Tab-separated table of C-alpha atoms and ligand atoms in Angstrom:
chain	number	residue	atom	x	y	z
A	1	MET	CA	22.224	123.373	-86.117
A	2	SER	CA	24.310	126.214	-85.820
A	3	GLU	CA	24.016	129.675	-87.279
A	4	GLY	CA	27.025	130.464	-89.163
A	5	LEU	CA	30.300	128.693	-89.148
A	6	GLU	CA	31.180	126.171	-87.107
A	7	VAL	CA	34.797	124.700	-87.785
A	8	THR	CA	35.864	121.813	-85.331
A	9	GLY	CA	38.901	119.469	-85.101
A	10	LEU	CA	40.318	120.689	-88.261
A	11	VAL	CA	43.549	118.380	-89.516
A	12	THR	CA	45.147	119.431	-92.608
A	13	ASP	CA	48.416	117.596	-94.280
A	14	PHE	CA	50.582	118.260	-97.022
A	15	GLU	CA	51.736	115.262	-98.269
A	16	THR	CA	54.117	114.044	-100.970
A	17	ARG	CA	55.407	110.825	-101.387
A	18	ARG	CA	58.937	112.300	-99.843
A	19	SER	CA	57.228	114.061	-96.983
A	20	SER	CA	54.380	114.738	-94.948
A	21	ILE	CA	53.837	118.038	-92.956
A	22	ARG	CA	51.128	118.617	-90.512
A	23	ALA	CA	49.952	122.124	-91.120
A	24	LEU	CA	46.622	122.278	-88.704
A	25	HIS	CA	46.731	120.478	-85.610
A	26	GLY	CA	43.194	120.086	-84.959
A	27	VAL	CA	41.690	123.730	-85.037
A	28	SER	CA	37.882	124.788	-83.882
A	29	PHE	CA	36.551	127.827	-83.594
A	30	GLU	CA	33.321	129.407	-84.971
A	31	VAL	CA	32.020	132.792	-86.705
A	32	GLY	CA	28.561	133.714	-85.570
A	33	GLU	CA	25.888	135.228	-87.669
A	34	SER	CA	27.153	139.071	-88.266
A	35	GLU	CA	30.315	138.613	-86.864
A	36	ILE	CA	33.606	139.822	-87.781
A	37	VAL	CA	36.721	137.754	-86.665
A	38	GLY	CA	40.074	138.211	-87.762
A	39	ILE	CA	42.743	135.551	-87.894
A	40	VAL	CA	46.607	136.355	-86.793
A	41	GLY	CA	49.566	135.054	-86.234
A	42	GLU	CA	53.278	134.948	-87.930
A	43	SER	CA	54.296	133.592	-91.505
A	44	GLY	CA	53.765	129.712	-91.652
A	45	SER	CA	51.633	129.520	-88.829
A	46	GLY	CA	48.719	128.261	-90.920
A	47	LYS	CA	46.194	131.333	-91.293
A	48	SER	CA	45.690	130.656	-95.435
A	49	THR	CA	45.333	127.181	-94.989
A	50	VAL	CA	42.535	127.439	-92.474
A	51	VAL	CA	40.788	129.682	-94.674
A	52	ARG	CA	41.452	127.655	-97.636
A	53	SER	CA	40.543	124.216	-95.706
A	54	ILE	CA	37.129	126.015	-94.876
A	55	ILE	CA	36.177	126.052	-98.235
A	56	LYS	CA	38.273	123.535	-99.988
A	57	LEU	CA	40.137	125.633	-102.314
A	58	LEU	CA	43.502	124.094	-100.698
A	59	MET	CA	46.800	123.915	-102.821
A	60	PRO	CA	47.834	120.591	-103.715
A	61	PRO	CA	49.078	118.597	-102.056
A	62	GLY	CA	47.085	119.893	-99.342
A	63	ARG	CA	44.338	118.004	-97.484
A	64	VAL	CA	42.100	118.390	-94.655
A	65	THR	CA	42.326	114.385	-92.669
A	66	GLU	CA	40.457	115.441	-90.115
A	67	GLY	CA	37.810	117.500	-88.787
A	68	HIS	CA	34.502	118.754	-89.506
A	69	VAL	CA	33.185	122.325	-91.252
A	70	ASP	CA	29.221	123.047	-90.574
A	71	PHE	CA	27.839	126.190	-92.798
A	72	PHE	CA	24.089	127.016	-91.220
A	73	GLY	CA	23.364	122.890	-90.781
A	74	ARG	CA	25.657	121.609	-93.888
A	75	SER	CA	28.866	119.792	-93.975
A	76	LEU	CA	31.013	121.917	-95.942
A	77	LEU	CA	33.899	119.071	-96.027
A	78	ASP	CA	31.354	115.871	-97.016
A	79	MET	CA	29.902	118.294	-99.819
A	80	ARG	CA	30.335	117.214	-103.481
A	81	GLU	CA	32.809	119.501	-105.455
A	82	ARG	CA	29.549	120.487	-107.520
A	83	ASP	CA	27.484	121.480	-104.459
A	84	LEU	CA	30.368	123.062	-103.123
A	85	ARG	CA	30.849	125.178	-106.021
A	86	ALA	CA	27.509	126.653	-105.338
A	87	ILE	CA	28.209	127.886	-102.386
A	88	ARG	CA	31.008	129.213	-102.989
A	89	GLY	CA	30.557	132.726	-104.468
A	90	LYS	CA	26.835	132.893	-103.938
A	91	GLU	CA	26.867	132.322	-99.976
A	92	ILE	CA	30.660	132.330	-99.039
A	93	GLY	CA	32.273	135.268	-100.914
A	94	PHE	CA	36.137	134.636	-101.020
A	95	VAL	CA	39.056	137.789	-100.980
A	96	ALA	CA	41.860	136.518	-102.365
A	97	GLN	CA	45.452	138.424	-101.075
A	98	ASN	CA	46.298	139.517	-104.585
A	99	PRO	CA	43.777	141.284	-106.852
A	100	PHE	CA	45.012	140.857	-109.729
A	101	SER	CA	45.265	137.032	-109.621
A	102	ALA	CA	41.683	136.999	-109.048
A	103	LEU	CA	40.915	138.693	-112.022
A	104	ASN	CA	40.463	137.554	-115.765
A	105	PRO	CA	42.969	139.631	-117.634
A	106	VAL	CA	41.408	138.976	-121.142
A	107	LEU	CA	37.878	139.434	-119.979
A	108	ARG	CA	36.169	142.801	-119.546
A	109	ILE	CA	35.032	143.291	-115.924
A	110	GLU	CA	31.354	143.263	-116.890
A	111	ARG	CA	31.796	139.623	-118.340
A	112	GLN	CA	33.704	138.619	-114.933
A	113	PHE	CA	30.416	139.944	-113.169
A	114	ARG	CA	28.187	138.176	-115.518
A	115	ASN	CA	30.147	135.037	-115.182
A	116	ILE	CA	30.161	134.559	-111.586
A	117	ALA	CA	25.851	135.439	-112.216
A	118	LYS	CA	25.828	132.917	-114.779
A	119	ALA	CA	27.756	130.286	-112.950
A	120	HIS	CA	24.735	130.484	-109.933
A	121	GLY	CA	21.907	130.223	-112.689
A	122	VAL	CA	21.416	134.178	-112.008
A	123	ASP	CA	22.536	136.496	-114.668
A	124	ARG	CA	19.988	138.779	-115.611
A	125	GLY	CA	21.820	141.090	-118.843
A	126	ASN	CA	21.716	144.538	-118.556
A	127	GLN	CA	20.183	143.955	-115.025
A	128	THR	CA	22.847	142.157	-113.504
A	129	ARG	CA	25.081	145.182	-115.334
A	130	VAL	CA	23.197	147.973	-113.236
A	131	HIS	CA	24.241	145.528	-110.009
A	132	ALA	CA	27.468	145.378	-110.824
A	133	ILE	CA	27.826	148.851	-111.352
A	134	GLU	CA	25.856	150.296	-108.606
A	135	LEU	CA	28.336	147.859	-106.080
A	136	LEU	CA	31.517	149.058	-107.827
A	137	ASP	CA	30.518	152.074	-106.353
A	138	ALA	CA	29.615	151.634	-103.322
A	139	THR	CA	33.298	149.895	-102.711
A	140	GLY	CA	34.785	153.383	-103.843
A	141	VAL	CA	35.603	152.579	-107.592
A	142	LYS	CA	35.587	155.488	-109.265
A	143	ASP	CA	33.543	156.111	-112.580
A	144	PRO	CA	32.379	152.520	-112.399
A	145	ASP	CA	30.252	152.988	-115.978
A	146	ARG	CA	34.027	153.171	-117.391
A	147	VAL	CA	35.616	150.443	-115.605
A	148	ILE	CA	33.508	147.932	-115.992
A	149	ASP	CA	33.874	148.207	-119.593
A	150	GLY	CA	37.200	147.840	-119.178
A	151	TYR	CA	40.150	145.306	-118.294
A	152	ALA	CA	41.960	144.502	-114.858
A	153	HIS	CA	45.255	145.958	-116.176
A	154	GLU	CA	43.935	149.763	-116.520
A	155	LEU	CA	43.041	149.269	-113.050
A	156	SER	CA	45.635	150.469	-109.708
A	157	GLY	CA	45.899	147.858	-107.262
A	158	GLY	CA	43.607	149.829	-104.901
A	159	MET	CA	40.774	149.954	-107.211
A	160	ALA	CA	41.409	145.971	-108.576
A	161	GLN	CA	40.843	145.326	-104.985
A	162	ARG	CA	37.837	146.700	-104.816
A	163	VAL	CA	36.580	145.222	-107.854
A	164	VAL	CA	37.513	141.922	-106.217
A	165	ILE	CA	35.558	143.295	-103.122
A	166	ALA	CA	32.645	143.570	-105.379
A	167	MET	CA	32.449	140.833	-107.106
A	168	ALA	CA	33.033	138.875	-103.531
A	169	LEU	CA	29.656	140.646	-102.299
A	170	PHE	CA	27.810	140.756	-105.914
A	171	LEU	CA	25.624	137.581	-104.810
A	172	ASN	CA	25.292	138.693	-101.255
A	173	PRO	CA	27.038	136.073	-99.189
A	174	ARG	CA	26.277	135.214	-95.805
A	175	LEU	CA	29.969	134.992	-94.900
A	176	VAL	CA	33.182	136.846	-96.364
A	177	ILE	CA	36.061	135.067	-96.071
A	178	ALA	CA	39.561	137.639	-96.912
A	179	ASP	CA	42.682	136.147	-97.025
A	180	GLU	CA	44.691	139.578	-96.505
A	181	PRO	CA	42.957	141.648	-98.574
A	182	THR	CA	45.148	144.467	-98.414
A	183	THR	CA	48.762	143.211	-98.446
A	184	ALA	CA	49.077	144.262	-101.720
A	185	LEU	CA	48.599	147.977	-101.157
A	186	ASP	CA	49.942	150.676	-99.578
A	187	LEU	CA	49.052	151.857	-95.795
A	188	THR	CA	46.668	154.623	-96.510
A	189	VAL	CA	44.606	152.696	-99.434
A	190	GLN	CA	44.537	149.509	-97.305
A	191	ARG	CA	42.884	151.434	-94.753
A	192	GLN	CA	40.144	152.599	-97.112
A	193	VAL	CA	39.830	149.444	-98.917
A	194	LEU	CA	39.283	147.528	-95.299
A	195	ASP	CA	37.021	150.185	-94.076
A	196	THR	CA	34.577	149.548	-97.308
A	197	LEU	CA	34.665	145.793	-96.673
A	198	THR	CA	33.504	146.037	-93.190
A	199	ARG	CA	31.266	148.490	-93.367
A	200	LEU	CA	29.689	146.547	-96.317
A	201	THR	CA	29.530	143.422	-94.227
A	202	SER	CA	28.600	144.867	-90.962
A	203	GLY	CA	24.965	145.394	-90.408
A	204	SER	CA	24.242	143.855	-93.248
A	205	GLY	CA	23.885	140.305	-91.097
A	206	ARG	CA	26.822	139.296	-92.947
A	207	SER	CA	29.743	137.599	-91.198
A	208	MET	CA	33.637	138.016	-91.830
A	209	LEU	CA	36.324	135.961	-91.423
A	210	ILE	CA	39.352	138.160	-92.172
A	211	VAL	CA	43.169	136.702	-92.082
A	212	THR	CA	45.945	139.903	-92.055
A	213	HIS	CA	48.943	140.564	-90.197
A	214	ASP	CA	47.941	144.181	-88.733
A	215	LEU	CA	46.558	144.096	-85.389
A	216	GLY	CA	45.465	147.430	-85.856
A	217	VAL	CA	42.835	145.802	-88.263
A	218	VAL	CA	41.305	143.782	-85.363
A	219	ALA	CA	41.217	146.253	-83.163
A	220	ASN	CA	39.536	148.734	-85.593
A	221	TYR	CA	37.190	146.115	-87.113
A	222	CYS	CA	37.052	142.514	-85.436
A	223	ASP	CA	34.401	141.522	-82.463
A	224	ARG	CA	36.645	138.412	-82.125
A	225	VAL	CA	40.529	137.160	-82.631
A	226	LEU	CA	42.298	133.776	-83.581
A	227	VAL	CA	45.301	133.842	-82.770
A	228	MET	CA	47.871	131.080	-84.871
A	229	TYR	CA	50.926	129.724	-83.540
A	230	GLN	CA	52.531	126.558	-85.730
A	231	GLY	CA	49.340	125.145	-86.981
A	232	ARG	CA	47.751	125.487	-84.044
A	233	LEU	CA	44.872	128.097	-82.884
A	234	VAL	CA	46.483	129.183	-79.414
A	235	GLU	CA	44.231	131.838	-78.183
A	236	GLN	CA	40.815	133.133	-78.898
A	237	GLY	CA	38.294	135.553	-78.140
A	238	PRO	CA	36.639	138.697	-77.872
A	239	VAL	CA	39.235	141.340	-78.887
A	240	SER	CA	38.838	143.368	-75.789
A	241	ARG	CA	40.033	140.557	-73.712
A	242	VAL	CA	42.677	139.339	-76.024
A	243	PHE	CA	44.362	142.149	-76.657
A	244	VAL	CA	44.061	143.510	-72.980
A	245	THR	CA	44.718	140.641	-70.937
A	246	PRO	CA	46.216	138.084	-73.529
A	247	GLU	CA	46.465	134.528	-71.934
A	248	HIS	CA	49.417	132.639	-74.698
A	249	GLU	CA	52.692	133.851	-74.566
A	250	TYR	CA	52.920	134.205	-77.918
A	251	THR	CA	50.070	136.693	-78.281
A	252	ALA	CA	51.734	138.499	-75.905
A	253	SER	CA	55.015	138.563	-77.878
A	254	LEU	CA	53.046	139.889	-81.008
A	255	LEU	CA	51.217	142.118	-79.018
A	256	GLU	CA	54.525	143.628	-77.543
A	257	SER	CA	55.858	144.008	-80.898
A	258	VAL	CA	53.423	146.839	-81.475
A	259	VAL	CA	54.023	148.357	-78.154
A	260	ARG	CA	54.161	152.033	-78.803
A	261	PRO	CA	57.384	152.916	-76.489
A	262	ASP	CA	56.139	156.806	-76.914
A	263	ALA	CA	52.995	156.225	-75.156
A	264	ALA	CA	54.086	154.364	-72.032
A	265	PRO	CA	53.139	156.704	-68.673
A	266	PRO	CA	56.090	157.452	-66.322
A	267	GLY	CA	56.178	154.324	-64.784
A	268	GLY	CA	54.149	153.211	-66.078
A	269	THR	CA	53.144	150.010	-68.179
A	270	ALA	CA	53.531	150.979	-72.208
A	271	THR	CA	50.113	150.908	-73.979
A	272	ILE	CA	49.529	148.613	-76.670
A	273	ALA	CA	48.944	151.112	-79.902
A	274	THR	CA	46.048	148.597	-80.674
A	275	ALA	CA	44.744	147.550	-77.502
A	276	GLY	CA	41.709	148.576	-75.685
A	277	ALA	CA	39.664	148.721	-78.965
A	278	GLY	CA	37.637	145.901	-80.743
A	279	ARG	CA	34.314	146.518	-83.092
A	280	ALA	CA	32.364	146.254	-79.891
A	281	GLY	CA	34.477	148.831	-77.735
A	282	ARG	CA	33.632	151.500	-80.360
B	1	ATP	N1	52.059	123.827	-100.972
B	1	ATP	C1	52.237	123.542	-99.981
B	1	ATP	N2	52.673	122.551	-99.990
B	1	ATP	C2	53.723	122.005	-98.845
B	1	ATP	N3	53.052	122.747	-97.504
B	1	ATP	C3	52.937	123.911	-97.635
B	1	ATP	C4	51.976	124.385	-98.622
B	1	ATP	N4	51.084	125.359	-98.242
B	1	ATP	C5	51.577	125.558	-96.868
B	1	ATP	N5	52.547	124.640	-96.426
B	1	ATP	C6	52.535	124.241	-94.774
B	1	ATP	O1	51.474	124.910	-94.352
B	1	ATP	C7	52.363	126.192	-93.253
B	1	ATP	C8	50.872	127.201	-92.987
B	1	ATP	O2	51.115	127.736	-94.482
B	1	ATP	P1	50.267	128.982	-94.870
B	1	ATP	O3	50.076	129.189	-95.860
B	1	ATP	O4	48.722	128.346	-94.309
B	1	ATP	O5	50.671	130.256	-93.558
B	1	ATP	P2	50.041	131.818	-93.285
B	1	ATP	O6	49.908	131.784	-92.009
B	1	ATP	O7	48.854	131.805	-94.576
B	1	ATP	O8	51.294	132.322	-93.792
B	1	ATP	P3	51.700	133.564	-94.455
B	1	ATP	O9	51.441	134.853	-93.284
B	1	ATP	O10	53.066	133.852	-95.159
B	1	ATP	O11	50.826	133.792	-95.349
B	1	ATP	C9	53.545	126.326	-93.728
B	1	ATP	O12	54.681	126.596	-92.874
B	1	ATP	C10	54.111	125.007	-94.639
B	1	ATP	O13	54.225	124.205	-93.811
B	2	MG	MG1	48.701	133.350	-95.441
């Protein structure tokens, strides 16, 4: 069976008695072991719907009506909720867009780590705390010993996002899914947080599926890119190919929007600020 994530023919509808919206029209792609894959596309193109469909965390009334999701040989969409819950958090870590929505405001940070461990039957008391502090430190949280005894509201946005990343990585998942993990943060903090996330992902054998509207992030961190447009995956391939010779009109226009006019050689074509990169090309 497959080594990683294999999504085939995903169709997702938001259906109420009054209306039915098809948000995904048969989306297929793979994320191999150790691979970092980016999803780009305009607002409303279906990026969040794709990642949430995979782990069955769609907002109601969303429902996957067709398709198949294989994760290391297991069919996620056919699983019972209980079995899926055992995979979420443990084998698949999820980093949501807004860190504060992912943190519990009334529980100390340590308790939240302990609860994750408990939910998967691996809470070891003080050992769990020590491991959490190590991970907070690895994600760049300052004073992790103090932070772990505090509450979410005491954290800046950047620090809160690092805590959420530490939680997503806590049980050493094989796959990390991040849905615009840094949009709530300012630009320099965004890059720092993404550096941390990708550093802790690459080299560990983990794979990552990351939704972003930032093509620079894709160029810097991803091996491959998926381009969504109106509920369809219109193009996918290695970043080094897609960003240099896009095949789809929409990809071309997306790249044009980040063309640096000042980088155009006299009489030549403008270069794309992010082109020619990709993780493989570094
Ligand atoms: N809760 C919902 N109810 C009804 N339709 C929805 C709902 N959520 C999403 N949709 C539909 O699915 C489409 C894709 O939404 P999705 O949130 O996946 O887009 P996105 O690419 O993540 O956008 P953004 O960049 O703004 O986060 C929307 O255009 C909308 O038609
Ligand atoms: Mg979204």
